[in-house]
Coordinates of C-alpha atoms and ligand atoms in Angstrom, one line a residue:
M490 CA 18.4 87.1 -47.4
E491 CA 21.9 87.4 -45.9
E492 CA 22.2 90.2 -43.5
E493 CA 25.3 92.5 -43.6
R494 CA 27.3 91.8 -40.5
S495 CA 30.6 93.1 -39.3
L496 CA 33.7 91.0 -39.6
N497 CA 34.4 88.6 -36.8
F498 CA 37.8 88.8 -35.1
I499 CA 39.3 86.0 -37.2
E500 CA 38.2 87.6 -40.4
Q501 CA 39.8 90.8 -39.2
I502 CA 43.1 88.9 -38.6
V503 CA 42.9 87.4 -42.1
E504 CA 42.2 90.7 -43.7
K505 CA 45.2 92.2 -42.0
D506 CA 47.4 89.3 -43.0
L507 CA 46.2 89.7 -46.6
A508 CA 46.9 93.4 -46.5
E509 CA 50.4 92.8 -45.2
G510 CA 51.1 90.1 -47.7
V511 CA 51.7 87.4 -45.0
N512 CA 52.4 84.0 -46.6
N513 CA 52.3 85.7 -50.0
G514 CA 48.5 86.2 -49.6
R515 CA 47.8 82.5 -49.5
I516 CA 44.8 81.5 -47.4
Q517 CA 44.6 77.8 -46.3
T518 CA 42.6 76.4 -43.4
R519 CA 41.8 72.9 -42.4
F520 CA 39.1 71.2 -40.4
P521 CA 40.7 68.5 -38.2
P522 CA 38.2 66.1 -36.7
E523 CA 39.3 63.0 -34.9
P524 CA 37.4 60.1 -36.5
N525 CA 36.3 58.7 -33.1
G526 CA 32.6 59.7 -33.3
Y527 CA 30.0 61.6 -35.2
L528 CA 30.1 65.3 -35.8
H529 CA 27.9 67.4 -33.5
I530 CA 26.7 70.9 -33.8
G531 CA 29.7 72.2 -31.9
H532 CA 31.9 70.9 -34.7
V533 CA 29.7 72.7 -37.1
K534 CA 30.7 76.0 -35.5
A535 CA 34.3 75.1 -36.3
I536 CA 33.4 73.9 -39.8
C537 CA 31.6 77.2 -40.6
M538 CA 34.7 79.0 -39.5
D539 CA 37.3 76.9 -41.3
F540 CA 35.4 76.5 -44.5
G541 CA 33.8 80.0 -44.3
I542 CA 37.2 81.7 -44.1
A543 CA 38.5 79.8 -47.1
E544 CA 35.3 80.5 -49.2
K545 CA 35.3 84.2 -48.3
Y546 CA 39.0 84.8 -49.1
N547 CA 39.5 82.6 -52.1
G548 CA 41.5 80.1 -50.1
V549 CA 41.2 76.4 -49.6
C550 CA 40.0 74.4 -46.7
N551 CA 41.2 70.8 -46.5
L552 CA 39.8 68.0 -44.4
R553 CA 42.4 66.4 -42.1
F554 CA 41.5 63.4 -40.1
D555 CA 43.4 63.6 -36.8
D556 CA 43.8 59.9 -36.5
T557 CA 46.6 59.5 -34.0
N558 CA 44.8 57.2 -31.5
P559 CA 43.9 53.9 -33.1
A560 CA 42.2 52.7 -29.9
K561 CA 39.2 54.9 -30.5
E562 CA 39.1 55.6 -34.3
D563 CA 37.4 53.9 -37.2
T564 CA 36.7 54.3 -40.9
E565 CA 32.9 54.3 -40.1
Y566 CA 33.5 57.7 -38.6
V567 CA 35.6 58.9 -41.5
E568 CA 32.7 58.2 -43.8
T569 CA 30.0 59.8 -41.7
I570 CA 32.1 62.9 -41.2
E571 CA 32.6 63.4 -44.9
R572 CA 28.9 62.8 -45.5
D573 CA 27.8 65.3 -42.8
I574 CA 30.2 68.1 -44.1
A575 CA 28.9 67.6 -47.6
W576 CA 25.3 67.8 -46.3
L577 CA 26.1 71.1 -44.7
G578 CA 27.0 72.3 -48.1
F579 CA 30.8 72.7 -47.7
K580 CA 33.5 71.6 -50.2
W581 CA 36.9 70.6 -49.0
G582 CA 40.0 70.9 -51.2
K583 CA 41.9 67.7 -50.3
I584 CA 41.5 65.0 -47.7
F585 CA 44.6 64.4 -45.5
Y586 CA 45.2 62.2 -42.5
A587 CA 47.6 62.8 -39.7
S588 CA 48.6 59.2 -40.3
D589 CA 49.9 60.3 -43.7
Y590 CA 52.8 61.9 -41.7
F591 CA 53.7 59.1 -39.3
E592 CA 56.9 58.4 -41.2
Q593 CA 57.9 62.1 -41.3
L594 CA 57.0 62.6 -37.7
Y595 CA 58.9 59.5 -36.6
D596 CA 62.0 60.9 -38.4
L597 CA 61.5 64.2 -36.7
A598 CA 61.3 62.5 -33.3
I599 CA 64.6 60.7 -34.1
R600 CA 66.1 64.0 -35.0
F601 CA 64.9 65.6 -31.7
I602 CA 66.5 62.7 -29.8
K603 CA 69.8 63.2 -31.7
E604 CA 69.8 66.9 -30.9
G605 CA 69.2 66.2 -27.2
K606 CA 65.7 67.6 -27.3
A607 CA 63.8 64.4 -26.4
Y608 CA 64.2 61.4 -24.1
V609 CA 62.5 58.1 -23.3
D610 CA 60.8 58.1 -19.9
E611 CA 60.1 54.8 -18.2
Q612 CA 58.0 56.1 -15.4
T613 CA 54.3 55.4 -15.0
P614 CA 51.8 58.0 -16.2
E615 CA 50.9 58.6 -12.6
Q616 CA 54.5 59.4 -11.6
I617 CA 54.8 61.7 -14.6
A618 CA 51.7 63.5 -13.7
E619 CA 52.8 63.9 -10.1
Q620 CA 56.1 65.5 -11.2
K621 CA 54.3 68.1 -13.3
G622 CA 54.1 70.5 -10.4
T623 CA 51.4 73.2 -10.4
P624 CA 51.2 76.5 -12.2
T625 CA 52.9 78.2 -9.3
E626 CA 55.4 75.4 -8.4
P627 CA 58.0 74.0 -10.8
G628 CA 57.9 70.4 -11.7
V629 CA 60.4 67.7 -10.8
A630 CA 62.8 66.3 -13.5
S631 CA 62.3 62.7 -14.4
P632 CA 65.3 60.5 -13.4
Y633 CA 65.5 59.5 -17.1
R634 CA 65.7 63.1 -18.3
D635 CA 69.5 63.0 -18.9
R636 CA 70.0 59.6 -20.3
P637 CA 72.5 59.5 -23.2
V638 CA 71.3 60.1 -26.8
E639 CA 72.4 56.6 -27.8
E640 CA 70.2 55.0 -25.1
N641 CA 67.2 57.2 -26.1
L642 CA 67.6 56.2 -29.7
R643 CA 67.8 52.5 -28.9
L644 CA 64.8 52.6 -26.6
F645 CA 62.6 54.6 -28.9
Q646 CA 63.4 52.1 -31.7
A647 CA 62.6 49.3 -29.3
M648 CA 59.2 51.1 -28.6
Q649 CA 58.5 51.2 -32.3
N650 CA 59.6 47.6 -32.8
G651 CA 57.0 46.3 -30.4
E652 CA 59.6 45.2 -27.8
I653 CA 58.1 47.4 -25.1
E654 CA 54.7 46.9 -23.5
E655 CA 52.0 49.5 -24.0
G656 CA 52.2 52.1 -21.2
K657 CA 55.7 51.2 -20.1
M658 CA 57.6 54.0 -21.9
V659 CA 56.9 57.4 -23.6
L660 CA 59.1 59.8 -25.5
R661 CA 59.1 63.2 -24.0
A662 CA 60.3 66.6 -25.3
K663 CA 63.1 67.9 -23.1
I664 CA 62.0 71.6 -22.7
D665 CA 61.6 73.1 -19.2
M666 CA 60.2 71.5 -16.1
A667 CA 59.9 75.0 -14.4
N668 CA 58.1 76.8 -17.2
P669 CA 55.0 78.6 -16.0
N670 CA 53.1 77.1 -18.9
M671 CA 52.5 73.5 -17.8
H672 CA 52.5 72.4 -21.4
F673 CA 56.2 73.1 -21.6
R674 CA 57.1 70.7 -18.7
D675 CA 58.5 68.0 -20.9
P676 CA 55.3 67.2 -22.8
I677 CA 54.8 63.7 -24.2
M678 CA 55.6 63.4 -27.9
Y679 CA 55.0 59.7 -28.4
R680 CA 53.3 56.8 -26.7
I681 CA 53.0 53.1 -27.4
I682 CA 49.7 51.6 -28.7
T683 CA 49.9 47.9 -29.6
S684 CA 46.4 46.8 -28.4
H685 CA 44.6 48.1 -31.5
P686 CA 45.6 48.2 -35.2
H687 CA 45.3 51.5 -36.9
H688 CA 42.3 51.8 -39.3
R689 CA 44.6 52.9 -42.1
T690 CA 48.2 51.9 -41.2
G691 CA 47.3 48.6 -39.6
R692 CA 50.2 47.1 -37.5
R693 CA 52.9 49.3 -39.2
W694 CA 53.3 51.4 -36.1
N695 CA 53.6 50.7 -32.4
V696 CA 54.3 54.3 -31.4
Y697 CA 51.8 57.1 -32.1
P698 CA 52.4 60.9 -31.9
M699 CA 50.5 63.0 -29.4
Y700 CA 48.3 65.8 -30.6
D701 CA 50.8 68.5 -29.7
F702 CA 53.6 66.9 -31.7
A703 CA 51.4 66.0 -34.7
H704 CA 49.1 69.0 -35.2
G705 CA 51.4 71.9 -35.9
Q706 CA 53.7 69.8 -38.0
S707 CA 50.8 68.5 -40.1
D708 CA 49.7 72.1 -40.6
Y709 CA 53.2 72.9 -41.7
F710 CA 53.6 70.0 -44.1
E711 CA 50.3 70.9 -45.8
G712 CA 50.9 74.6 -46.0
V713 CA 48.1 75.7 -43.6
T714 CA 48.2 79.4 -43.0
H715 CA 45.5 79.9 -40.4
S716 CA 45.1 77.0 -38.0
I717 CA 41.9 77.9 -36.3
C718 CA 40.7 76.0 -33.2
T719 CA 38.8 76.3 -30.0
L720 CA 39.9 78.3 -26.9
E721 CA 41.0 75.3 -24.9
F722 CA 44.0 75.1 -27.2
E723 CA 45.1 78.6 -26.5
V724 CA 47.5 77.3 -23.7
H725 CA 48.9 74.9 -26.2
R726 CA 49.8 77.6 -28.7
P727 CA 53.3 78.3 -27.3
L728 CA 54.1 74.6 -27.7
Y729 CA 52.7 74.6 -31.2
D730 CA 55.1 77.5 -31.9
Y731 CA 58.0 75.8 -30.1
F732 CA 57.8 72.6 -32.2
L733 CA 57.5 74.7 -35.3
D734 CA 60.6 76.7 -34.3
Q735 CA 62.5 73.5 -34.2
I736 CA 61.6 72.5 -37.7
T737 CA 61.3 75.7 -39.7
G738 CA 64.1 77.9 -40.9
P739 CA 67.2 77.1 -43.1
N740 CA 68.1 73.8 -41.3
F741 CA 64.9 72.2 -42.3
A742 CA 64.2 73.5 -45.8
G743 CA 62.2 71.0 -47.8
L744 CA 59.8 69.9 -45.0
S745 CA 57.2 72.2 -46.4
P746 CA 56.9 73.2 -50.1
Y747 CA 56.1 76.9 -49.3
G748 CA 59.5 78.3 -48.7
P749 CA 61.5 79.6 -45.7
D750 CA 59.2 82.5 -44.9
Y751 CA 56.1 80.4 -44.6
R752 CA 54.7 79.7 -41.2
P753 CA 51.2 78.5 -39.9
K754 CA 49.6 80.4 -37.1
Q755 CA 47.1 79.1 -34.6
R756 CA 44.1 81.2 -33.6
E757 CA 41.4 80.3 -31.1
F758 CA 37.6 81.1 -30.8
N759 CA 35.0 80.1 -28.2
R760 CA 33.4 76.7 -28.2
L761 CA 29.7 76.2 -28.8
N762 CA 27.8 75.0 -25.7
I763 CA 24.0 74.7 -25.9
T764 CA 21.6 74.2 -23.0
Y765 CA 19.7 71.0 -22.4
T766 CA 22.2 68.8 -24.3
V767 CA 25.7 67.4 -24.1
M768 CA 28.3 67.9 -26.7
S769 CA 31.0 65.5 -25.8
K770 CA 31.6 62.5 -28.0
R771 CA 32.4 60.3 -25.0
K772 CA 29.0 61.1 -23.5
M773 CA 27.1 60.7 -26.8
L774 CA 28.8 57.4 -27.4
Q775 CA 27.6 56.3 -23.9
L776 CA 24.0 57.3 -24.8
V777 CA 24.2 55.3 -28.0
K778 CA 25.9 52.2 -26.5
E779 CA 23.6 52.0 -23.5
G780 CA 20.5 52.3 -25.7
L781 CA 19.4 55.5 -24.1
V782 CA 18.8 56.9 -27.6
A783 CA 18.1 55.0 -30.8
G784 CA 21.6 55.7 -32.3
W785 CA 23.9 58.5 -33.3
D786 CA 21.2 59.9 -35.6
D787 CA 18.4 59.8 -33.0
P788 CA 16.5 63.0 -33.6
R789 CA 17.2 64.1 -30.1
M790 CA 21.0 64.0 -30.5
P791 CA 23.0 67.1 -31.1
T792 CA 24.8 65.3 -33.9
V793 CA 24.6 66.6 -37.5
C794 CA 22.8 63.4 -38.6
G795 CA 20.5 63.6 -35.6
L796 CA 19.6 67.2 -36.4
R797 CA 19.0 66.4 -40.0
R798 CA 16.7 63.5 -39.0
R799 CA 14.9 65.8 -36.6
G800 CA 14.2 68.1 -39.6
Y801 CA 16.8 70.8 -39.2
T802 CA 18.0 72.1 -42.6
A803 CA 21.6 72.8 -43.3
R804 CA 20.6 76.4 -44.1
A805 CA 19.0 76.9 -40.6
I806 CA 22.1 75.5 -38.9
R807 CA 24.4 77.8 -40.8
T808 CA 22.2 80.8 -40.1
F809 CA 22.3 79.9 -36.4
M810 CA 26.2 79.9 -36.5
D811 CA 26.1 83.3 -38.2
K812 CA 23.8 84.6 -35.4
I813 CA 25.9 83.4 -32.5
G814 CA 29.2 84.6 -34.0
Y815 CA 32.7 84.0 -32.8
T816 CA 34.4 85.6 -29.7
K817 CA 37.1 84.9 -27.2
V818 CA 34.7 84.3 -24.3
E819 CA 33.2 80.9 -23.4
G820 CA 29.5 80.9 -22.8
M821 CA 26.3 78.9 -23.1
I822 CA 23.7 79.3 -25.9
D823 CA 20.0 78.9 -25.2
Q824 CA 18.6 75.9 -27.1
G825 CA 15.6 78.1 -27.7
L826 CA 17.7 80.2 -30.2
L827 CA 18.4 77.1 -32.3
E828 CA 14.7 76.2 -32.3
H829 CA 13.8 79.7 -33.2
T830 CA 16.1 79.6 -36.1
I831 CA 14.5 76.4 -37.6
R832 CA 11.0 77.8 -37.1
E833 CA 11.9 80.9 -38.9
D834 CA 13.4 78.8 -41.7
L835 CA 10.5 76.4 -42.1
K836 CA 7.9 79.2 -41.7
E837 CA 8.9 80.4 -45.2
T838 CA 8.9 77.0 -46.9
A839 CA 7.1 74.2 -45.2
P840 CA 3.6 73.4 -46.7
R841 CA 0.8 73.4 -44.2
V842 CA -1.3 70.3 -43.8
C843 CA -3.9 68.9 -41.4
A844 CA -2.9 66.1 -39.0
I845 CA -5.3 65.2 -36.3
F846 CA -3.5 63.8 -33.2
D847 CA -6.5 62.9 -31.0
P848 CA -9.3 62.3 -33.5
V849 CA -13.0 62.2 -32.9
K850 CA -15.5 61.7 -35.7
L851 CA -17.6 64.6 -36.9
I852 CA -20.8 63.9 -38.9
I853 CA -22.3 66.8 -40.9
T854 CA -25.9 65.8 -40.8
N855 CA -27.1 68.1 -43.6
Y856 CA -24.4 67.0 -46.0
P857 CA -25.5 64.6 -48.8
E858 CA -25.1 60.9 -47.8
S859 CA -23.4 59.8 -51.0
P860 CA -22.9 62.7 -53.4
D861 CA -22.5 61.8 -57.2
K862 CA -18.8 62.4 -56.9
P863 CA -16.5 63.2 -54.0
E864 CA -16.1 66.9 -53.3
I865 CA -12.6 68.1 -53.8
L866 CA -11.5 71.4 -52.2
V867 CA -8.3 73.2 -53.1
A868 CA -6.1 74.6 -50.3
E869 CA -3.0 76.7 -50.6
N870 CA 0.1 75.2 -49.2
I871 CA 0.9 78.4 -47.4
D872 CA -2.0 80.8 -46.9
G873 CA -1.7 83.9 -49.0
H874 CA 1.0 82.4 -51.2
P875 CA -0.7 80.8 -54.2
E876 CA 2.8 80.8 -55.9
L877 CA 3.9 78.2 -53.4
G878 CA 1.4 75.7 -54.8
T879 CA -1.9 74.2 -53.7
R880 CA -3.2 70.8 -52.7
E881 CA -6.5 68.9 -52.9
M882 CA -8.5 68.1 -49.8
R883 CA -11.3 65.6 -50.1
F884 CA -14.5 66.7 -48.3
A885 CA -17.4 64.4 -47.2
K886 CA -20.0 63.9 -44.6
E887 CA -17.7 62.2 -42.1
L888 CA -14.5 63.9 -40.9
Y889 CA -12.0 63.6 -38.1
I890 CA -11.4 66.6 -35.9
E891 CA -9.4 67.1 -32.8
R892 CA -11.2 65.9 -29.7
A893 CA -10.2 69.2 -27.9
D894 CA -12.0 71.2 -30.5
F895 CA -15.4 70.1 -29.2
L896 CA -16.9 70.8 -25.7
E897 CA -20.3 69.5 -24.8
Q898 CA -20.7 72.3 -22.3
A899 CA -18.7 75.4 -22.8
D900 CA -18.8 79.0 -21.6
N901 CA -18.7 81.9 -24.0
K902 CA -14.9 82.1 -23.9
F903 CA -14.8 78.8 -25.9
Y904 CA -14.7 79.8 -29.5
R905 CA -14.7 76.3 -31.0
L906 CA -17.4 73.7 -31.4
S907 CA -20.1 73.3 -28.8
P908 CA -23.8 72.5 -29.2
G909 CA -25.8 75.7 -29.7
G910 CA -22.5 77.6 -29.7
R911 CA -20.6 79.7 -32.3
E912 CA -20.0 79.1 -35.9
V913 CA -16.6 77.6 -36.7
R914 CA -14.8 77.4 -40.0
L915 CA -13.3 74.1 -41.1
K916 CA -9.9 75.0 -42.5
A917 CA -10.1 75.9 -46.2
S918 CA -13.7 74.6 -46.3
Y919 CA -17.2 75.3 -44.9
I920 CA -18.6 76.9 -41.8
I921 CA -20.2 74.5 -39.4
Q922 CA -22.2 74.7 -36.2
A923 CA -22.3 71.8 -33.6
T924 CA -25.6 70.3 -32.7
G925 CA -24.7 67.5 -30.3
C926 CA -22.7 64.4 -29.7
E927 CA -22.9 60.7 -29.0
K928 CA -21.0 58.9 -26.1
D929 CA -20.0 55.3 -25.3
A930 CA -20.9 53.5 -22.1
N931 CA -18.0 55.2 -20.3
G932 CA -19.1 58.6 -21.2
N933 CA -16.4 59.2 -23.8
I934 CA -17.5 61.2 -26.8
T935 CA -17.5 59.0 -30.0
T936 CA -19.1 61.2 -32.5
V937 CA -19.8 64.9 -32.8
F938 CA -22.7 66.2 -34.9
A939 CA -22.9 69.5 -36.8
T940 CA -24.6 71.2 -39.7
Y941 CA -22.8 73.1 -42.4
D942 CA -23.7 76.1 -44.5
P943 CA -23.3 75.2 -48.2
D944 CA -22.9 78.8 -49.1
S945 CA -19.8 79.4 -46.9
K946 CA -17.2 77.6 -48.9
S947 CA -13.7 79.1 -48.7
G948 CA -12.7 80.6 -52.0
T949 CA -16.3 81.6 -52.8
E950 CA -18.0 84.8 -51.8
G951 CA -19.5 83.1 -48.7
G952 CA -15.9 82.1 -47.8
N953 CA -15.2 85.6 -46.7
R954 CA -17.6 85.3 -43.7
K955 CA -15.5 85.5 -40.6
T956 CA -15.6 83.1 -37.6
K957 CA -13.8 83.4 -34.3
A958 CA -12.2 80.0 -34.8
T959 CA -10.9 77.8 -37.5
I960 CA -10.4 74.1 -36.9
N961 CA -8.5 71.3 -38.7
W962 CA -10.0 68.2 -40.2
V963 CA -9.4 65.3 -42.5
E964 CA -11.9 63.3 -44.4
C965 CA -12.5 59.9 -42.8
S966 CA -12.6 57.5 -45.7
S967 CA -9.4 58.8 -47.3
A968 CA -7.5 59.7 -44.1
M969 CA -4.2 57.9 -43.5
D970 CA -2.7 56.8 -40.3
A971 CA 0.7 58.2 -39.5
E972 CA 3.1 57.5 -36.7
V973 CA 4.1 60.8 -35.3
R974 CA 7.1 61.0 -33.0
L975 CA 6.9 64.0 -30.7
Y976 CA 10.4 64.8 -29.9
D977 CA 11.5 67.2 -27.2
R978 CA 14.7 68.2 -25.6
L979 CA 16.9 65.3 -24.5
F980 CA 17.8 66.6 -21.1
A981 CA 15.5 68.0 -18.4
V982 CA 18.2 70.3 -16.9
E983 CA 19.9 73.3 -18.5
N984 CA 23.5 72.2 -18.1
P985 CA 23.9 68.5 -17.6
S986 CA 27.7 68.8 -17.8
A987 CA 27.8 71.1 -14.7
D988 CA 25.5 68.9 -12.6
E989 CA 27.0 66.6 -9.9
R990 CA 24.5 63.9 -10.8
D991 CA 25.4 61.3 -13.5
F992 CA 24.3 62.9 -16.8
R993 CA 22.2 59.8 -17.6
E994 CA 19.9 60.6 -14.7
L995 CA 19.2 64.0 -16.1
L996 CA 17.5 62.8 -19.3
N997 CA 14.1 64.3 -20.0
P998 CA 11.6 61.5 -19.5
D999 CA 9.2 63.1 -21.9
S1000 CA 11.7 63.6 -24.8
L1001 CA 9.7 61.2 -27.0
K1002 CA 6.0 60.5 -27.2
I1003 CA 4.5 58.6 -30.1
V1004 CA 1.0 59.2 -31.4
T1005 CA -0.9 57.8 -34.3
A1006 CA -2.5 60.7 -36.2
K1007 CA -5.0 60.9 -39.0
V1008 CA -3.4 62.8 -41.8
E1009 CA -4.4 64.1 -45.2
P1010 CA -4.0 61.6 -48.0
S1011 CA -1.9 64.2 -49.9
L1012 CA 0.9 63.1 -47.5
A1013 CA 1.1 59.7 -49.2
Q1014 CA 3.4 61.3 -51.7
A1015 CA 5.7 62.8 -49.1
K1016 CA 9.4 61.8 -49.4
V1017 CA 12.0 61.3 -46.7
Q1018 CA 13.2 64.7 -45.5
D1019 CA 10.1 66.6 -46.8
H1020 CA 9.1 69.3 -44.3
F1021 CA 5.6 70.2 -43.2
Q1022 CA 3.8 72.4 -40.8
F1023 CA 1.0 70.4 -39.2
L1024 CA -1.4 73.2 -38.6
K1025 CA -1.6 74.2 -34.9
Q1026 CA 0.9 71.5 -34.0
G1027 CA 4.4 72.4 -35.2
Y1028 CA 7.0 71.5 -37.8
F1029 CA 7.4 67.9 -38.9
V1030 CA 9.7 66.0 -41.2
V1031 CA 9.3 62.7 -42.9
D1032 CA 11.5 60.2 -41.1
D1033 CA 14.2 58.1 -42.9
D1034 CA 12.2 54.9 -42.1
S1035 CA 8.9 56.2 -43.4
T1036 CA 7.2 54.3 -46.3
P1037 CA 3.9 55.0 -48.1
Q1038 CA 2.5 52.0 -46.2
H1039 CA 3.8 53.2 -42.8
L1040 CA 4.2 57.0 -42.7
I1041 CA 6.5 58.3 -40.0
F1042 CA 6.9 62.0 -39.1
N1043 CA 9.3 63.5 -36.6
R1044 CA 8.5 66.7 -34.8
T1045 CA 11.2 69.2 -35.6
A1046 CA 9.9 72.0 -33.4
S1047 CA 6.6 73.0 -31.8
L1048 CA 5.1 76.2 -33.1
K1049 CA 6.1 78.1 -30.0
D1050 CA 8.8 77.8 -27.4
N1051 CA 7.2 75.8 -24.6
W1052 CA 10.3 75.9 -22.5
Q1053 CA 10.4 79.6 -21.9
K1054 CA 9.9 80.4 -18.2
Ligands
ATP1475 P1 34.9 66.0 -28.2 O1 35.4 66.8 -27.0 O2 33.4 66.0 -28.3 O3 35.5 64.7 -28.3 P2 36.8 67.2 -29.9 O4 37.1 68.6 -29.7 O5 37.8 66.2 -29.3 O6 35.4 66.9 -29.4 P3 37.6 66.9 -32.6 O7 37.2 65.9 -33.6 O8 39.0 66.8 -32.2 O9 36.6 66.8 -31.4 O10 37.2 68.3 -33.1 C1 37.5 68.8 -34.4 C2 37.4 70.3 -34.4 O11 36.1 70.7 -34.0 C3 38.4 70.9 -33.5 O12 39.1 72.0 -34.2 C4 37.6 71.4 -32.3 O13 38.2 72.6 -31.8 C5 36.3 71.7 -33.0 N1 35.2 71.6 -32.0 C6 34.9 70.5 -31.2 N2 33.9 70.7 -30.4 C7 33.5 72.0 -30.6 C8 32.5 72.9 -30.0 N3 31.7 72.5 -29.1 N4 32.5 74.2 -30.5 C9 33.3 74.6 -31.5 N5 34.2 73.8 -32.0 C10 34.4 72.6 -31.6
MG1476 MG1 39.9 66.7 -30.1

């Protein structure tokens, strides 16, 4: 099924490197999540790139947990990240943690201090920020910038020994306060965190490296060749290279097992942004904590586990990534494209069944009251595809149909049931004609009456007779109740992140409606994560909490895009 597509720009870079024998033809990537939340579909774009490159070019992609901020990280997240990547169908080589390198990074920091390339700053974060200057104006040097090496060593050790309060001191790289790249203006290398133990190293460390000081070095220790990330890191790249310059080459032989010519390179591609959702872990955490969604795996969430529970398949998500591709330009992808991709995927595979959302009883007056044995019809799971299996549908005198499929008084544009009106086919069954209805005291229709033509059964010669409309039904005595959760987009506005209102005020009030539907008894056998098309309604998946006694289905997508203007 895979379409031929041209190489994306990262693949072109990799092929060029291979052709030139860079890094001896070795390809090694990594996916570096911070274990501070669940993976979302934005991460999947990076995952498809990192793992995809390794797969395509016989390389390896490792998983590296970027766990340098114990205040926000947890093993719960480590586990779910591994589970989600495996569900997507990717295989990592090894699992690393940035915390594996705390010892080496600390030693490097000491080395930087000894070489006069780092100093301890005692100013407040606000003072440091103020002194940074602007892209057009140089920054101001910290009064602590030129303190003697011995004092820096003593203070950094005091920071690590827990003698200094959190927030009171940082270790900064001494680079260039006038550099046009703001990231060179003495970036912070280390900060103190004593308020939270680390989920792996406990209380061993009181100082933790910043992203810029940890990431490139970790890549280098592991032997990463292509360090692929999103565009916002492009401005960090010179710093990534600066730190590597300090540790590569003959002076530092032995820090990486790949020899003096080896060097990792950072490359950047555009982030994924999708309309009608948010993709920041901070905002998603807020939605979860404040109970605005049912959890990280709420089927409205853009998380991998949410999408899975919603009924998205890993295959559809990967196809979507292939479609949108990788560029150097930030943009916004229409959620409609994601929905289109899952529809296309399920169209080929999801068995069709009847589910009646707003049932009214239909009595076929000329059908036998109590036949000798119940009549069993056979319907194809997908019309015209007998190879995809069939199912049995029990037929009888009393059925449920959709209330909207009957009108007591209709004009001739109405093709469904109406007394004295047209013939209508019951899906995979007989042709019927409405004769009348019965109402309660409030005028609500309680029963519809019809007659059937016994010679019109689908699959027989009479089954070829055409009608203008086909309607869905389930047999009353065997029908089962199912809770059906009609999910829709989480936000009512296209770009909640660009709105001046609080994002929580922008939630779509109609993102979840619950109905009790009458469904075919064949669904009693449905297992969690089984996909179906409820005829005329949309695509549905069996929810994780569904049991044979209490069936629950989640709407994955409607049959058509109802959001298109
Ligand atoms: P958030 O901003 O939601 O906290 P993050 O970027 O801090 O996300 P990380 O765990 O650090 O999350 O991300 C791991 C990897 O996933 C990084 O390489 C990052 O570039 C990539 N990534 C994160 N969000 C997106 C996105 N929306 N599109 C593409 N890649 C992304
Ligand atoms: Mg990050």
